[in-house]
Structures are given as C-alpha cells and as structure tokens.
C-alpha cells in the first residue's frame, strides 16, 4: 500500500465519526470534509503515521455564510482536509504547534479573509500594508475595492532590536530593503546582529502584491491562463501548466499525449534557464563575476530555443486549456537538439566549477545549513528540500504531463548547506536536458489540443507541478460558470522563505547574500498600478476593471505593474 492509500485508510479507520464526506475523484487526490475543529486530529494522525508528510498551503474560500478552510496535506498524493467556520467572527485553532510550516499560510488567510487562528505564535499581517483598513478582507466575495486614498499609506517604523537569549547586550538591527542594491525585487529583511553574527531575522512581504487571485475571479478561465502566466516570467510555463491541469481535472478533459510531451519540453526549458540564471547569480553574490557573466551568456541559447518554439522569450503563451497552442516543426526539433548538445558541454563545465573551485566551496560548504528534520518541519520544497537529503519531486511522486513515461533521476544531496543547494541545480540542468532530448526523440503523433467549452462544470481541483524553485500548487473551484469561483496560488518561494531564518541564524553577515540566493527567492508579485501624468505630476491608481475600461490617455505611462 502506498503512502497516499495509507493516509486515506488511516483517516477512514480512525476518524470515521469526524468525517462528513470523503471523496477520491482522481488517483492520488482526496478531499475530506471534517466536522468543526477536527482538522487538528486529522493532521496529527497524518504527521505521526505517514512518513515525510508536509503541508503545501491553506486555501480559504468564502462560501457566503461560512468560510471554508482547505488544508492541502502532501503524503504520497494530495489529501485536502476541509473545515468550515462562520463568516461572522471566524475563529479556529492554529496547527503551527503541530507543523511549523503552516505559519505563513495561516497568516495569509488571516490577512486576506479575516480568519483568526487561536494559538498562532505571530498572528499579524503577511501581505497587506499595516495601514490597510481594518475589517477589509479582499478575498471575501462581497469585498469591494475602496476609493484609493494616498494619505492612508504611511511610512513604516524601523523594527527595534530583539532581546535574544545568550547574545550580548550590543545587538544591532540592520534593515535590508525593501529597495536595496542587493535585492533585485522589493522585500524587507530586519537582521538582528551580535557583532558579525546573525542572531535573528524577520521578513516582511507584500510590497508589490498584485492581487492576482482576486483578479482571476473576474476573468474567464481561458483569460486566466494569460493572467497566471504573469505571476512569474521565469516560471511562466509552470503556472500555466498547473492552472490548465486544474481546470481540465474539473472539466474531465483528457489532454492529447502529444500536448503532454510539449508541456514537458517547455516546462524543462523553463527549469534549465531558471537554474542557469540562479547559478550565475550565485557567482555574482560570491564575488565570482566572470562565472556570472559566462553562465548568463550560455543561458541565452536556451532562451532562443524557447523563442523559436513559442514565439516569445518569456511570456510564451504556449499552454492552453485542453493542450498547447503550437506544434513544433521538425526543423525546429533538429535545431533544438543541436543547441542542447552545446548547452550540455557548458553545463558540465559549470558543474565542475562548483565541485572543484576551492574559493567557491569555502564560501558555501557548511554555510546556511538546513537539516533534513528542519526542512521537513518547515515544509520547504524543490531544490532546497532535495539539498537537505529528501529526494522529493512532484514529477516523480505525482507524475503529470509526460513525466510518467520519461526516465529521469531525482537529484538530492545530504550536505544540507548552500553548496548542496547549488549542486542540486547544477545536476538538474543536465537531467532536464536529458528529459527534453528524450521527449523530442519520442514525440507521439496526433492532436495538440482538444476543444473545451467556456463554462466549466461545478467542482474543485488541486493541481501540483515541480516548478524550477519547487512545488507549485494551484487550487481552483468552479461554480459551473465561465468564471472561476476561487483560484488559489502558492508559489514555492513562500514555502522556502520559512527556512531562511533557520539557515542564516549563527552565520556571518557576509554569508547573508549567498544563503538567501541559494533559496532562489522570487518576490515578483505586485498589487497596485500607479499612473503619472507627466505634464502635471498628477498621480493616481486604477483597479484592474478601471484599467480595462479606460482608453489609453495621452501622456500617461504605467510605472508599476
């Protein structure tokens, strides 16, 4: 019996009186509706009885008079545990004492839906600004965007140094961000230092949150494919794949085999150029500038392949609900295979650099250690998890697209440090090249997509893929219309961010950039659009609907997205 079947049987046998409904509509996917406050019993049971169980995220859904909380547990598949709380004064018990990795997910639900989790160690805002009006919860169905008032956004106060047991009395706070030369995206970190040692760190998110989940409710499913693609330029194919899979799951659509291979190919090309980007950035953060320049130069041919196949370097627009939008010509396949041979030679060379360069190893070995036990407790994902000795990969654990037919190895290292996290990516570049070559050599014949009606039947689906940074999960709920009732996205960075304080505590200030870089964070999410009238310096903000309804005005330029 596999882990997933074991988990379902455990719930049936031990919590029969607490289960209202249990459904297993697809292989390795279960939905368990529990009586109020029984989620802790179910989660405790899975954590104790099913090895390496983690939580992917928590989805809150406004059902009218109640808010439904979906705890997406990963144990050989996805077991979604559901409870409901009243919409007026919604309160339930926290699970952070059972699994630390739920910390940010409970804060997210509190911030955007107003559910309070009793016993949470830090029940504060996660994404919205501190000046956000109290009682305004943007993911509730009856929420309306207030008129923008510039003066309600106030400056944040600098955090005060914390009192840390065992540290000297001369603690110093160093604020990095949200705008800082080291950070390529806006984010704020408050480091508490004892001399050169880091004794604590707090992260503040949400400076450019775009509210894409809310926007998705106002657009039709086929439009949302292009919306979710813009969550991340690098992982664009991962987001469209996982979203299309969720909708196809609800609509019971079988995607043609040829399209599944194409999705795999574009997905792996995403992974290759994402990992090469990070390996180059690692060289930059460690002062190895020539490595940075060379790796980024050799990443360009991969971007050229993506452009040749899809027509664009970043926003490929390749996936659609029911398949893919383009076939690949035989001449393009021939050129792609030839280019990949050259990329493989360079990737082999860079792997040797990370293996053999003495200075690089001195700066990364034993630095930013995240043990296997802590990685599982914090529910980290992707290369960060695999570098801590856990050979977990959605492509192998819960195969999607064509991964169930293509042979490949799951890369893992037991060193648990910054070096291991870089080596996982160096090896995975080579493994991804193998996957693309195999897929191109074994392409099935046939259609590349099937027609899907605009109205999607009532239902729900959880979809997961292995994005370059780790497990990416989308939850989609349909009410039978052409518009999704709820779209939930958990990108891998939110899961891995929990690990940063544990990895950097006790380390040196000089190691902060490399440790953070080895987590490969991506904070590309924005929440507002600001416009400036250049002639008068007038500034204003529009909602997405207002943007769509406005004609382009002369002299107005978008300055933030």
Coordinates of C-alpha atoms in Angstrom, one line a residue, residues 65-537:
X65 CA -22.3 32.5 5.4
X66 CA -19.2 30.4 6.0
X67 CA -15.5 30.4 5.2
X68 CA -14.1 27.0 4.1
X69 CA -10.5 26.2 5.1
X70 CA -8.7 23.7 2.9
X71 CA -5.5 22.2 4.4
X72 CA -3.6 20.7 1.5
X73 CA -1.5 17.9 3.0
X74 CA 1.1 16.1 0.9
X75 CA 1.5 12.4 1.8
X76 CA 2.2 10.4 -1.4
X77 CA -0.5 12.5 -3.0
X78 CA -2.7 15.4 -2.0
X79 CA -5.1 15.0 0.9
X80 CA -7.2 18.1 1.3
X81 CA -8.8 18.4 4.7
X82 CA -11.7 20.8 4.9
X83 CA -13.4 22.5 7.8
X84 CA -15.8 25.5 7.8
X85 CA -16.1 28.4 10.2
X86 CA -18.8 31.0 10.4
X87 CA -18.1 34.2 8.4
X88 CA -19.0 36.4 11.3
X89 CA -16.1 36.3 13.8
X90 CA -14.4 33.3 12.1
X91 CA -12.0 31.6 14.5
X92 CA -10.3 28.2 14.6
X93 CA -7.3 26.6 16.3
X94 CA -3.9 27.0 14.8
X95 CA -1.8 24.0 13.7
X96 CA 1.5 25.7 14.0
X97 CA 2.3 23.7 17.1
X98 CA 1.8 20.5 15.0
X99 CA 3.7 21.7 11.9
X100 CA 5.7 24.9 11.8
X101 CA 5.5 25.2 8.1
X102 CA 1.8 26.3 8.4
X103 CA 2.9 29.6 10.0
X104 CA 2.8 31.9 6.9
X105 CA -0.2 30.1 5.4
X106 CA -2.4 30.8 8.5
X107 CA -1.2 34.5 8.4
X108 CA -2.1 34.7 4.7
X109 CA -5.7 33.5 5.4
X110 CA -5.9 35.9 8.4
X111 CA -4.7 38.8 6.3
X112 CA -6.9 38.2 3.2
X113 CA -10.0 36.6 4.7
X114 CA -10.1 37.6 8.3
X115 CA -9.9 34.1 9.9
X116 CA -8.2 34.1 13.3
X117 CA -6.1 31.1 14.3
X118 CA -6.0 30.7 18.0
X119 CA -2.6 29.8 19.4
X120 CA -0.7 31.1 16.4
X121 CA 2.7 32.5 17.6
X122 CA 2.6 35.6 15.4
X123 CA -0.9 36.4 14.2
X124 CA 0.0 39.5 12.2
X125 CA -0.4 40.8 8.6
X126 CA 1.6 39.0 5.9
X127 CA 0.9 40.7 2.6
X128 CA -1.3 43.8 3.1
X129 CA 0.3 47.1 4.4
X130 CA -0.1 47.9 8.1
X131 CA -2.3 50.9 7.2
X132 CA -4.8 48.7 5.4
X133 CA -8.3 49.5 6.8
X134 CA -9.4 47.0 9.5
X135 CA -12.2 44.7 8.6
X136 CA -11.4 44.9 4.8
X137 CA -10.7 41.4 3.6
X138 CA -10.1 41.4 -0.2
X139 CA -10.6 37.7 -0.8
X140 CA -14.1 37.7 0.5
X141 CA -16.7 37.6 -2.2
X142 CA -18.6 40.7 -1.0
X143 CA -15.5 42.9 -0.8
X144 CA -15.4 46.0 -2.9
X145 CA -12.2 47.9 -3.6
X146 CA -12.3 51.2 -1.6
X147 CA -11.6 54.5 -3.3
X148 CA -7.8 55.0 -3.3
X149 CA -6.6 57.4 -0.6
X150 CA -2.9 58.2 -0.9
X151 CA -2.7 59.5 2.6
X152 CA -3.7 56.2 4.2
X153 CA -0.3 54.7 3.2
X154 CA 2.1 55.7 5.9
X155 CA 5.8 55.1 6.4
X156 CA 6.8 52.0 8.3
X157 CA 8.7 52.3 11.5
X158 CA 12.0 50.5 11.7
X159 CA 11.8 47.4 13.9
X160 CA 13.5 47.6 17.2
X161 CA 16.3 45.1 18.1
X162 CA 15.1 42.0 19.8
X163 CA 16.3 40.6 23.1
X164 CA 17.9 37.3 22.3
X165 CA 18.9 34.8 25.0
X166 CA 22.7 34.2 25.1
X167 CA 23.6 37.2 22.9
X168 CA 25.5 40.2 24.1
X169 CA 23.7 43.5 25.0
X170 CA 25.1 45.3 22.0
X171 CA 22.6 44.0 19.5
X172 CA 22.2 46.0 16.3
X173 CA 19.3 45.9 13.8
X174 CA 20.2 46.2 10.1
X175 CA 17.4 46.7 7.7
X176 CA 17.8 45.5 4.2
X177 CA 15.2 46.6 1.7
X178 CA 12.6 46.9 0.5
X179 CA 14.7 48.8 -2.0
X180 CA 18.3 47.7 -1.8
X181 CA 21.1 47.1 -4.3
X182 CA 21.5 43.5 -3.1
X183 CA 17.8 42.7 -3.7
X184 CA 16.6 42.6 -7.2
X185 CA 13.0 42.6 -6.0
X186 CA 11.3 44.7 -3.3
X187 CA 11.5 42.9 0.1
X188 CA 12.4 43.9 3.6
X189 CA 14.6 41.9 6.0
X190 CA 15.3 43.0 9.5
X191 CA 18.5 41.4 10.7
X192 CA 19.4 41.4 14.4
X193 CA 23.2 41.2 14.7
X194 CA 25.6 40.5 17.5
X195 CA 28.9 41.7 16.1
X196 CA 29.3 39.9 12.8
X197 CA 26.9 37.1 13.7
X198 CA 23.2 37.0 12.7
X199 CA 21.1 36.1 15.7
X200 CA 17.7 36.7 14.2
X201 CA 15.9 37.8 11.1
X202 CA 12.3 38.9 10.2
X203 CA 11.0 39.1 6.7
X204 CA 8.2 41.5 5.5
X205 CA 6.3 40.5 2.3
X206 CA 3.7 42.1 0.1
X207 CA 5.3 45.3 -1.1
X208 CA 4.2 44.6 -4.7
X209 CA 1.5 42.1 -4.3
X210 CA -0.8 42.2 -7.4
X211 CA -3.9 40.5 -6.1
X212 CA -3.9 38.0 -8.9
X213 CA -6.2 35.6 -7.1
X214 CA -8.9 38.2 -6.8
X215 CA -8.4 39.3 -10.4
X216 CA -8.8 35.7 -11.6
X217 CA -12.4 35.6 -10.3
X218 CA -13.3 38.4 -12.7
X219 CA -11.9 36.8 -15.8
X220 CA -12.9 33.7 -17.8
X221 CA -10.9 30.6 -17.5
X222 CA -9.2 30.9 -20.8
X223 CA -8.3 34.5 -20.0
X224 CA -6.8 33.4 -16.6
X225 CA -4.3 31.3 -18.4
X226 CA -2.6 34.5 -19.5
X227 CA -3.1 36.1 -16.1
X228 CA -1.4 33.3 -14.1
X229 CA 1.4 33.2 -16.7
X230 CA 2.3 36.7 -15.5
X231 CA 2.9 35.7 -11.9
X232 CA 6.5 34.9 -12.8
X233 CA 8.4 35.5 -16.0
X234 CA 10.8 32.6 -15.4
X235 CA 8.2 30.0 -14.2
X236 CA 5.5 31.1 -16.7
X237 CA 5.1 27.6 -18.2
X238 CA 4.8 26.1 -14.7
X239 CA 2.0 28.4 -13.8
X240 CA 0.0 27.8 -17.0
X241 CA 0.6 24.1 -16.8
X242 CA -0.6 23.8 -13.2
X243 CA -3.7 26.0 -13.8
X244 CA -4.7 24.3 -17.1
X245 CA -4.4 20.9 -15.3
X246 CA -6.7 22.0 -12.5
X247 CA -9.4 23.2 -15.0
X248 CA -9.0 20.1 -17.1
X249 CA -9.4 18.0 -14.0
X250 CA -12.7 19.7 -13.1
X251 CA -14.0 19.5 -16.7
X252 CA -12.8 15.9 -17.1
X253 CA -10.8 16.8 -20.2
X254 CA -8.2 14.4 -21.5
X255 CA -5.3 16.3 -23.0
X256 CA -3.7 14.7 -26.1
X257 CA -0.4 12.8 -25.5
X258 CA 1.5 15.0 -27.9
X259 CA 0.4 18.1 -26.0
X260 CA 1.6 16.4 -22.7
X261 CA 5.0 15.9 -24.2
X262 CA 5.1 19.5 -25.4
X263 CA 4.2 20.8 -22.0
X264 CA 7.0 18.7 -20.5
X265 CA 9.5 20.1 -23.0
X266 CA 8.6 23.8 -22.4
X267 CA 8.5 23.1 -18.6
X268 CA 12.0 21.7 -18.6
X269 CA 13.4 24.6 -20.8
X270 CA 12.0 26.8 -18.0
X271 CA 13.9 24.8 -15.5
X272 CA 17.2 24.9 -17.5
X273 CA 17.2 28.7 -17.9
X274 CA 16.0 29.3 -14.4
X275 CA 18.7 27.2 -12.8
X276 CA 21.4 28.7 -15.1
X277 CA 20.2 32.1 -14.0
X278 CA 20.5 31.2 -10.3
X279 CA 23.9 29.6 -10.8
X280 CA 25.1 32.8 -12.4
X281 CA 23.6 34.9 -9.7
X282 CA 25.4 32.7 -7.1
X283 CA 28.7 33.6 -8.8
X284 CA 27.7 37.3 -8.6
X285 CA 26.8 37.1 -4.9
X286 CA 30.1 35.3 -4.1
X287 CA 32.2 37.8 -5.9
X288 CA 32.9 35.4 -8.8
X289 CA 31.9 37.9 -11.6
X290 CA 33.3 36.0 -14.5
X291 CA 31.3 33.0 -13.6
X292 CA 28.2 35.2 -13.5
X293 CA 28.9 36.6 -17.0
X294 CA 29.7 33.2 -18.6
X295 CA 26.7 31.4 -17.2
X296 CA 24.3 34.1 -18.3
X297 CA 25.9 34.2 -21.7
X298 CA 25.3 30.4 -22.1
X299 CA 21.8 30.8 -20.8
X300 CA 20.9 32.8 -23.9
X301 CA 20.8 29.8 -26.4
X302 CA 18.1 28.3 -24.1
X303 CA 16.1 31.5 -24.3
X304 CA 16.5 31.3 -28.1
X305 CA 15.0 27.8 -28.1
X306 CA 12.0 29.0 -26.1
X307 CA 11.5 31.8 -28.6
X308 CA 11.9 29.5 -31.5
X309 CA 9.2 27.1 -30.2
X310 CA 6.7 29.6 -28.7
X311 CA 7.4 32.9 -30.4
X312 CA 8.4 34.6 -27.1
X313 CA 11.4 34.5 -24.8
X314 CA 9.4 34.9 -21.5
X315 CA 5.6 35.0 -21.8
X316 CA 5.4 32.1 -24.1
X317 CA 1.6 31.8 -24.3
X318 CA 2.2 28.1 -25.1
X319 CA -0.2 26.3 -22.9
X320 CA -4.0 26.5 -23.2
X321 CA -6.9 24.6 -21.5
X322 CA -7.1 21.3 -23.4
X323 CA -3.5 21.3 -24.7
X324 CA -1.0 23.6 -26.3
X325 CA -1.3 26.3 -28.9
X326 CA 1.6 25.5 -31.3
X327 CA 3.0 22.4 -33.0
X328 CA 6.8 22.1 -33.3
X329 CA 8.2 21.8 -36.8
X330 CA 10.8 19.0 -37.5
X331 CA 13.4 21.7 -38.4
X332 CA 12.9 23.3 -35.0
X333 CA 13.4 20.0 -33.3
X334 CA 16.6 19.4 -35.2
X335 CA 18.0 22.9 -34.3
X336 CA 16.9 22.4 -30.6
X337 CA 18.7 19.1 -30.3
X338 CA 21.9 20.6 -31.8
X339 CA 21.7 23.6 -29.4
X340 CA 21.2 21.4 -26.4
X341 CA 24.4 19.5 -27.2
X342 CA 26.3 22.7 -26.8
X343 CA 24.4 23.7 -23.7
X344 CA 25.3 20.3 -22.1
X345 CA 29.0 20.9 -22.6
X346 CA 28.8 24.2 -20.9
X347 CA 26.6 22.9 -18.1
X348 CA 29.1 20.0 -17.5
X349 CA 31.9 22.6 -17.2
X350 CA 29.9 24.7 -14.7
X351 CA 29.1 21.7 -12.6
X352 CA 32.9 21.0 -12.3
X353 CA 33.5 24.6 -11.3
X354 CA 31.0 24.3 -8.4
X355 CA 32.6 21.0 -7.5
X356 CA 36.3 21.9 -7.7
X357 CA 36.7 25.7 -7.2
X358 CA 38.3 25.9 -3.8
X359 CA 37.2 29.5 -3.0
X360 CA 33.6 28.8 -4.1
X361 CA 33.5 25.7 -1.8
X362 CA 35.0 27.6 1.1
X363 CA 32.2 30.2 0.8
X364 CA 29.4 27.7 0.6
X365 CA 30.3 24.5 2.4
X366 CA 28.8 24.3 5.9
X367 CA 27.2 27.7 5.4
X368 CA 23.4 28.1 5.7
X369 CA 22.8 24.6 6.9
X370 CA 19.2 23.4 6.9
X371 CA 18.9 19.9 8.4
X372 CA 16.6 17.2 6.9
X373 CA 14.5 17.3 10.1
X374 CA 14.1 21.1 9.9
X375 CA 13.4 21.1 6.1
X376 CA 10.5 18.7 6.7
X377 CA 9.2 20.6 9.7
X378 CA 9.2 23.9 7.8
X379 CA 7.7 22.2 4.7
X380 CA 10.3 23.6 2.2
X381 CA 10.1 22.4 -1.4
X382 CA 12.2 21.8 -4.5
X383 CA 16.0 22.1 -4.7
X384 CA 16.0 23.4 -1.1
X385 CA 14.3 20.2 0.2
X386 CA 16.4 17.9 -2.0
X387 CA 19.6 19.5 -0.8
X388 CA 18.6 18.6 2.7
X389 CA 18.6 14.9 1.8
X390 CA 14.9 14.5 0.9
X391 CA 14.5 13.1 -2.6
X392 CA 11.1 14.5 -3.2
X393 CA 10.0 15.8 -6.6
X394 CA 6.4 16.2 -7.8
X395 CA 7.5 15.0 -11.3
X396 CA 8.3 11.6 -9.8
X397 CA 6.0 11.5 -6.7
X398 CA 2.8 12.6 -8.5
X399 CA 3.6 12.4 -12.3
X400 CA 1.8 14.9 -14.6
X401 CA 2.2 15.8 -18.3
X402 CA 4.6 13.1 -19.8
X403 CA 6.8 12.6 -16.7
X404 CA 5.3 9.2 -16.0
X405 CA 6.7 7.9 -19.4
X406 CA 10.1 9.7 -19.4
X407 CA 13.0 8.2 -17.5
X408 CA 14.9 10.7 -15.2
X409 CA 16.7 10.8 -11.9
X410 CA 15.7 12.8 -8.8
X411 CA 18.8 14.7 -7.7
X412 CA 19.4 15.0 -3.9
X413 CA 22.4 15.9 -1.7
X414 CA 22.9 15.2 2.0
X415 CA 25.2 18.1 2.8
X416 CA 22.2 20.4 3.7
X417 CA 24.2 23.6 3.0
X418 CA 24.4 26.4 0.4
X419 CA 26.8 24.3 -1.7
X420 CA 24.4 21.4 -1.8
X421 CA 21.6 23.7 -3.0
X422 CA 23.7 25.0 -5.8
X423 CA 24.9 21.5 -6.8
X424 CA 21.3 20.2 -7.0
X425 CA 20.6 22.8 -9.6
X426 CA 23.8 22.2 -11.5
X427 CA 22.9 18.5 -11.7
X428 CA 19.3 19.2 -12.6
X429 CA 20.3 21.3 -15.6
X430 CA 21.9 18.1 -17.1
X431 CA 18.9 16.0 -16.1
X432 CA 16.5 18.5 -17.7
X433 CA 18.5 18.3 -21.0
X434 CA 18.1 14.5 -20.9
X435 CA 14.3 14.9 -20.4
X436 CA 14.0 17.4 -23.3
X437 CA 16.1 15.2 -25.6
X438 CA 14.1 12.1 -24.8
X439 CA 10.7 13.9 -25.2
X440 CA 11.8 15.3 -28.7
X441 CA 13.0 11.8 -29.8
X442 CA 9.8 10.1 -28.7
X443 CA 7.1 12.6 -29.6
X444 CA 3.7 10.9 -30.0
X445 CA 1.7 11.6 -33.1
X446 CA -1.7 13.2 -33.0
X447 CA -3.6 16.4 -32.0
X448 CA -2.0 19.1 -29.8
X449 CA -5.3 20.2 -28.1
X450 CA -8.9 19.5 -27.7
X451 CA -11.7 22.0 -27.7
X452 CA -13.0 22.9 -24.2
X453 CA -16.3 24.7 -23.5
X454 CA -16.1 28.0 -21.8
X455 CA -18.4 27.0 -18.9
X456 CA -16.6 24.6 -16.6
X457 CA -18.8 22.2 -14.6
X458 CA -19.2 22.7 -10.9
X459 CA -16.3 21.2 -8.9
X460 CA -12.9 21.7 -7.5
X461 CA -9.3 20.5 -8.1
X462 CA -5.9 20.7 -6.6
X463 CA -3.0 20.7 -9.1
X464 CA 0.7 20.5 -8.5
X465 CA 3.8 20.7 -10.6
X466 CA 7.5 20.8 -9.9
X467 CA 8.4 24.4 -10.9
X468 CA 12.1 25.3 -11.1
X469 CA 12.0 26.6 -7.5
X470 CA 10.0 23.7 -6.2
X471 CA 6.4 22.5 -5.7
X472 CA 3.9 24.9 -7.2
X473 CA 0.2 24.4 -6.3
X474 CA -3.0 25.8 -7.7
X475 CA -6.5 25.2 -6.2
X476 CA -9.4 26.0 -8.5
X477 CA -13.1 25.9 -7.5
X478 CA -15.8 26.2 -10.1
X479 CA -19.5 27.1 -9.7
X480 CA -20.5 26.0 -13.2
X481 CA -20.0 29.3 -14.9
X482 CA -17.3 30.6 -17.3
X483 CA -15.6 32.3 -14.4
X484 CA -13.7 30.6 -11.6
X485 CA -15.3 30.9 -8.1
X486 CA -11.8 30.7 -6.4
X487 CA -8.2 30.5 -7.6
X488 CA -5.5 29.9 -5.0
X489 CA -1.8 30.0 -5.9
X490 CA 1.1 29.0 -3.6
X491 CA 4.4 29.7 -5.3
X492 CA 7.5 27.8 -3.9
X493 CA 9.1 31.0 -2.6
X494 CA 6.5 31.3 0.2
X495 CA 7.3 27.8 1.3
X496 CA 11.0 28.2 1.2
X497 CA 11.1 31.6 2.9
X498 CA 10.3 30.0 6.2
X499 CA 13.7 28.3 6.0
X500 CA 15.8 31.5 5.8
X501 CA 15.9 32.4 9.5
X502 CA 16.9 28.9 10.5
X503 CA 19.5 28.7 7.7
X504 CA 21.2 32.1 8.5
X505 CA 21.0 32.2 12.3
X506 CA 24.5 31.9 13.7
X507 CA 26.1 32.7 10.3
X508 CA 28.2 35.7 9.4
X509 CA 26.8 38.9 7.8
X510 CA 29.0 38.2 4.7
X511 CA 27.1 34.9 4.2
X512 CA 23.6 36.5 4.0
X513 CA 23.6 37.1 0.2
X514 CA 24.8 33.6 -0.7
X515 CA 22.4 31.9 1.8
X516 CA 19.4 33.9 0.6
X517 CA 20.5 33.4 -3.0
X518 CA 20.7 29.6 -2.6
X519 CA 17.0 29.6 -1.7
X520 CA 16.4 31.2 -5.1
X521 CA 13.6 33.5 -3.9
X522 CA 11.2 35.2 -6.3
X523 CA 9.1 38.1 -5.0
X524 CA 7.6 39.0 -8.3
X525 CA 4.1 39.9 -7.2
X526 CA 2.6 43.4 -7.2
X527 CA -0.7 44.7 -6.1
X528 CA -1.2 48.2 -7.5
X529 CA -0.9 50.1 -10.8
X530 CA 0.3 53.6 -10.5
X531 CA 0.0 56.2 -13.2
X532 CA 1.7 59.6 -13.6
X533 CA 0.6 62.5 -15.8
X534 CA 4.0 63.8 -16.8
X535 CA 2.8 67.3 -17.6
X536 CA 1.3 68.0 -14.2
X537 CA 3.0 65.3 -12.0

